[in-house]
């Protein structure tokens, strides 16, 4: 019965997401795009956080490199968007391989410090290397001419871009879900619960953690790439540690224990941000307070706490 | 020749200041088993409070050097009682998350209270200007003073941890929390005290840095990343390692800034990567790898 109810809710949400551009004003289309992209970012972050149990404070590096790769290819080579996104994923995977190789060698404490440090290194490079990245001005003034694969759509229209984002994010989430459900995903969960025991089973924890980190980096870069046609600029802020804080908060807000928790968290996050920034400039202050309160008292997140209680009662 | 001497002095200057910050981070980690991501923000608070005391209230630098760190330590006690005590018994990930939330709160508070502009504090009377050390080498007097403070902290900590009861109690609590409690040590007090002491050290660094560095809302981020690099190079919880790491990072800055200006920003990270590849637990770790 409860499973059926959940299914009904899920179908309704999907229908709502598909018809949104036809029923809602432009403002909500923009919010929808932001939620979808940041949701993908948060879900891929959660592969390493909620599933593998490693807290990364440097995921903006992958988001940023994906955004810059896409923006540069659009500006200088005028490639179709899908090709740019593919390169963005490859760049994210390569960067995650390097940073991950150095960061997964020790425990969670080192991992958190190292990901933040290497993340800020990427930010410093983006910010200072003016001849390539155009420094603090960022890369803008490009046009998205075509999507690729011979699909003819008007990408400049936000309603159309919303649907493009919806399809790509849905596909990416499906792949991530399959990864989480696979035996590989189960091993990651086992590592999160008891690394020593997994090691005693003869599995190399370091390899699994690195693989999870790399996959996570690739999907984060895809999210970053999708953000570029929407923002029409790739700026260093996309690689700053405050950007790394966003998927952390979304995962905590929604609940890191469920696959879609971070996506739900992204929805709450973007709506909260939209409301709060109309009242005060100090959005980061509110963010920090919410994060702290969630960690202290609602560690399972909003969706997580709800689902825990609701599913338990059966 | 004088170029090398100047680069060396700069290295020591940067390195010893960094030592003050990173050693506080390490003390808090040793006793609480918490990496305080907001440690750099506390350093920044020290510098901003120093600005308010000196430039706005007109207090003397020396009084500020006493008052500002105490204020920040008091803030740390409040943080410990209001936030950290909830997660003492939780997994290490939760403490990382919570101090990260604290970092966001403190960083934005600084922007709200003091604005986003750059503030400047003048060095105190007697320490402004430069002095000639020997033929052809002149160096800012204040930077020499910073080195002196770094050395005093170094000696003071050595004495504290080796020759006083307080220091031994802290070491005992760090080594075996439960056993210390059984031996009638009030570990709660030690934990709160260690957190406040770490914050005090960060704020001392902040006040001392105020007259020679620009005070801006990004200064905390910079110093926390550098402290992490120091701690990784030297090894978490390793005090001689912290000194070594701080000096190495100082040298990378001092000489890199002078001789390799193009890439000196990424030099510390390259250094950290090399150490991670060779000795993942820090240069002074005892051979055993992960």
Tab-separated table of N, CA and C in Angstrom, chain A residues 205-269:
chain	number	residue	atom	x	y	z
A	205	UNK	N	39.637	-1.129	-0.516
A	205	UNK	CA	38.750	0.003	-0.238
A	205	UNK	C	39.154	1.228	-1.032
A	206	UNK	N	40.477	1.416	-1.116
A	206	UNK	CA	40.982	2.611	-1.773
A	206	UNK	C	40.509	2.673	-3.234
A	207	UNK	N	40.547	1.529	-3.903
A	207	UNK	CA	40.120	1.499	-5.307
A	207	UNK	C	38.641	1.829	-5.441
A	208	UNK	N	37.833	1.275	-4.527
A	208	UNK	CA	36.397	1.537	-4.599
A	208	UNK	C	36.094	3.002	-4.315
A	209	UNK	N	36.786	3.546	-3.312
A	209	UNK	CA	36.563	4.956	-3.000
A	209	UNK	C	36.968	5.845	-4.161
A	210	UNK	N	38.097	5.512	-4.779
A	210	UNK	CA	38.557	6.314	-5.916
A	210	UNK	C	37.565	6.207	-7.073
A	211	UNK	N	37.058	4.994	-7.319
A	211	UNK	CA	36.093	4.815	-8.410
A	211	UNK	C	34.837	5.639	-8.143
A	212	UNK	N	34.335	5.596	-6.905
A	212	UNK	CA	33.135	6.360	-6.559
A	212	UNK	C	33.391	7.859	-6.723
A	213	UNK	N	34.558	8.295	-6.278
A	213	UNK	CA	34.904	9.719	-6.361
A	213	UNK	C	34.970	10.166	-7.818
A	214	UNK	N	35.537	9.309	-8.675
A	214	UNK	CA	35.692	9.640	-10.085
A	214	UNK	C	34.331	9.746	-10.778
A	215	UNK	N	33.466	8.765	-10.522
A	215	UNK	CA	32.114	8.805	-11.105
A	215	UNK	C	31.407	10.075	-10.639
A	216	UNK	N	31.513	10.342	-9.330
A	216	UNK	CA	30.883	11.521	-8.755
A	216	UNK	C	31.404	12.800	-9.413
A	217	UNK	N	32.719	12.854	-9.636
A	217	UNK	CA	33.313	14.027	-10.278
A	217	UNK	C	32.801	14.213	-11.696
A	218	UNK	N	32.655	13.114	-12.438
A	218	UNK	CA	32.158	13.193	-13.813
A	218	UNK	C	30.748	13.757	-13.878
A	219	UNK	N	29.858	13.262	-13.016
A	219	UNK	CA	28.477	13.749	-13.041
A	219	UNK	C	28.382	15.183	-12.524
A	220	UNK	N	29.246	15.531	-11.560
A	220	UNK	CA	29.256	16.924	-11.088
A	220	UNK	C	29.671	17.858	-12.212
A	221	UNK	N	30.635	17.416	-13.031
A	221	UNK	CA	31.073	18.233	-14.162
A	221	UNK	C	29.951	18.381	-15.185
A	222	UNK	N	29.176	17.310	-15.372
A	222	UNK	CA	28.019	17.397	-16.269
A	222	UNK	C	27.046	18.467	-15.762
A	223	UNK	N	26.787	18.461	-14.456
A	223	UNK	CA	25.906	19.473	-13.879
A	223	UNK	C	26.471	20.871	-14.114
A	224	UNK	N	27.785	21.007	-13.923
A	224	UNK	CA	28.415	22.306	-14.160
A	224	UNK	C	28.261	22.747	-15.605
A	225	UNK	N	28.431	21.794	-16.529
A	225	UNK	CA	28.279	22.113	-17.947
A	225	UNK	C	26.866	22.562	-18.279
A	226	UNK	N	25.877	21.891	-17.691
A	226	UNK	CA	24.479	22.263	-17.944
A	226	UNK	C	24.167	23.664	-17.434
A	227	UNK	N	24.903	24.092	-16.414
A	227	UNK	CA	24.645	25.399	-15.800
A	227	UNK	C	25.039	26.540	-16.733
A	228	UNK	N	25.997	26.281	-17.636
A	228	UNK	CA	26.573	27.365	-18.439
A	228	UNK	C	25.584	28.024	-19.414
A	229	UNK	N	24.856	27.244	-20.236
A	229	UNK	CA	23.901	27.910	-21.129
A	229	UNK	C	22.805	28.644	-20.351
A	230	UNK	N	22.565	28.203	-19.122
A	230	UNK	CA	21.537	28.818	-18.279
A	230	UNK	C	22.030	30.152	-17.712
A	231	UNK	N	23.255	30.162	-17.173
A	231	UNK	CA	23.802	31.386	-16.582
A	231	UNK	C	24.382	32.313	-17.644
A	232	UNK	N	24.759	31.760	-18.809
A	232	UNK	CA	25.414	32.475	-19.917
A	232	UNK	C	26.799	32.983	-19.530
A	233	UNK	N	27.369	32.408	-18.492
A	233	UNK	CA	28.739	32.772	-18.096
A	233	UNK	C	29.328	31.634	-17.264
A	234	UNK	N	30.643	31.432	-17.389
A	234	UNK	CA	31.348	30.552	-16.458
A	234	UNK	C	32.291	31.452	-15.669
A	235	UNK	N	32.012	31.630	-14.381
A	235	UNK	CA	32.831	32.532	-13.564
A	235	UNK	C	33.497	31.741	-12.443
A	236	UNK	N	34.588	32.288	-11.872
A	236	UNK	CA	35.339	31.537	-10.853
A	236	UNK	C	34.492	31.136	-9.645
A	237	UNK	N	33.407	31.902	-9.377
A	237	UNK	CA	32.581	31.563	-8.204
A	237	UNK	C	32.054	30.130	-8.290
A	238	UNK	N	31.880	29.631	-9.522
A	238	UNK	CA	31.367	28.264	-9.690
A	238	UNK	C	32.339	27.236	-9.126
A	239	UNK	N	33.628	27.613	-8.981
A	239	UNK	CA	34.617	26.676	-8.456
A	239	UNK	C	34.993	26.996	-7.014
A	240	UNK	N	34.379	28.018	-6.417
A	240	UNK	CA	34.745	28.435	-5.059
A	240	UNK	C	34.182	27.465	-4.023
A	241	UNK	N	34.782	27.453	-2.836
A	241	UNK	CA	34.342	26.479	-1.839
A	241	UNK	C	32.907	26.736	-1.379
A	242	UNK	N	32.426	27.976	-1.515
A	242	UNK	CA	31.035	28.216	-1.131
A	242	UNK	C	30.095	27.428	-2.049
A	243	UNK	N	30.552	27.178	-3.289
A	243	UNK	CA	29.776	26.330	-4.200
A	243	UNK	C	29.842	24.875	-3.731
A	244	UNK	N	30.980	24.480	-3.176
A	244	UNK	CA	31.093	23.120	-2.637
A	244	UNK	C	30.155	22.919	-1.460
A	245	UNK	N	29.846	24.009	-0.762
A	245	UNK	CA	28.975	23.899	0.409
A	245	UNK	C	27.547	23.562	-0.002
A	246	UNK	N	27.168	23.927	-1.240
A	246	UNK	CA	25.763	23.755	-1.627
A	246	UNK	C	25.321	22.292	-1.690
A	247	UNK	N	26.061	21.393	-2.397
A	247	UNK	CA	25.609	20.000	-2.384
A	247	UNK	C	25.666	19.374	-0.997
A	248	UNK	N	26.597	19.840	-0.154
A	248	UNK	CA	26.664	19.339	1.219
A	248	UNK	C	25.350	19.657	1.922
A	249	UNK	N	24.947	20.922	1.828
A	249	UNK	CA	23.723	21.328	2.509
A	249	UNK	C	22.497	20.633	1.918
A	250	UNK	N	22.451	20.530	0.572
A	250	UNK	CA	21.292	19.877	-0.055
A	250	UNK	C	21.157	18.438	0.407
A	251	UNK	N	22.296	17.721	0.486
A	251	UNK	CA	22.249	16.326	0.917
A	251	UNK	C	21.768	16.218	2.356
A	252	UNK	N	22.286	17.106	3.211
A	252	UNK	CA	21.890	17.082	4.615
A	252	UNK	C	20.424	17.482	4.754
A	253	UNK	N	20.038	18.491	3.970
A	253	UNK	CA	18.670	19.006	4.040
A	253	UNK	C	17.667	17.943	3.615
A	254	UNK	N	17.927	17.292	2.484
A	254	UNK	CA	16.993	16.282	1.986
A	254	UNK	C	17.149	14.962	2.727
A	255	UNK	N	18.388	14.581	2.970
A	255	UNK	CA	18.650	13.301	3.620
A	255	UNK	C	19.603	12.481	2.779
A	256	UNK	N	20.800	12.259	3.324
A	256	UNK	CA	21.836	11.579	2.551
A	256	UNK	C	21.591	10.075	2.469
A	257	UNK	N	20.648	9.567	3.266
A	257	UNK	CA	20.425	8.132	3.301
A	257	UNK	C	19.567	7.608	2.158
A	258	UNK	N	18.884	8.497	1.434
A	258	UNK	CA	18.034	8.081	0.329
A	258	UNK	C	18.586	8.617	-0.979
A	259	UNK	N	18.384	7.832	-2.060
A	259	UNK	CA	18.948	8.235	-3.346
A	259	UNK	C	18.443	9.606	-3.781
A	260	UNK	N	17.135	9.851	-3.651
A	260	UNK	CA	16.579	11.118	-4.126
A	260	UNK	C	16.570	12.203	-3.044
A	261	UNK	N	17.073	11.882	-1.853
A	261	UNK	CA	17.123	12.872	-0.781
A	261	UNK	C	17.779	14.179	-1.207
A	262	UNK	N	18.986	14.110	-1.801
A	262	UNK	CA	19.672	15.344	-2.210
A	262	UNK	C	18.892	16.150	-3.249
A	263	UNK	N	18.174	15.450	-4.155
A	263	UNK	CA	17.373	16.162	-5.152
A	263	UNK	C	16.258	16.940	-4.459
A	264	UNK	N	15.603	16.273	-3.516
A	264	UNK	CA	14.583	16.941	-2.713
A	264	UNK	C	15.205	18.121	-1.963
A	265	UNK	N	16.393	17.887	-1.401
A	265	UNK	CA	17.116	18.945	-0.694
A	265	UNK	C	17.419	20.118	-1.611
A	266	UNK	N	17.763	19.813	-2.879
A	266	UNK	CA	18.050	20.888	-3.838
A	266	UNK	C	16.808	21.743	-4.058
A	267	UNK	N	15.642	21.077	-4.128
A	267	UNK	CA	14.394	21.823	-4.291
A	267	UNK	C	14.161	22.772	-3.133
A	268	UNK	N	14.280	22.236	-1.911
A	268	UNK	CA	14.077	23.070	-0.720
A	268	UNK	C	15.105	24.199	-0.699
A	269	UNK	N	16.358	23.846	-1.016
A	269	UNK	CA	17.463	24.808	-0.994
A	269	UNK	C	17.192	25.995	-1.924
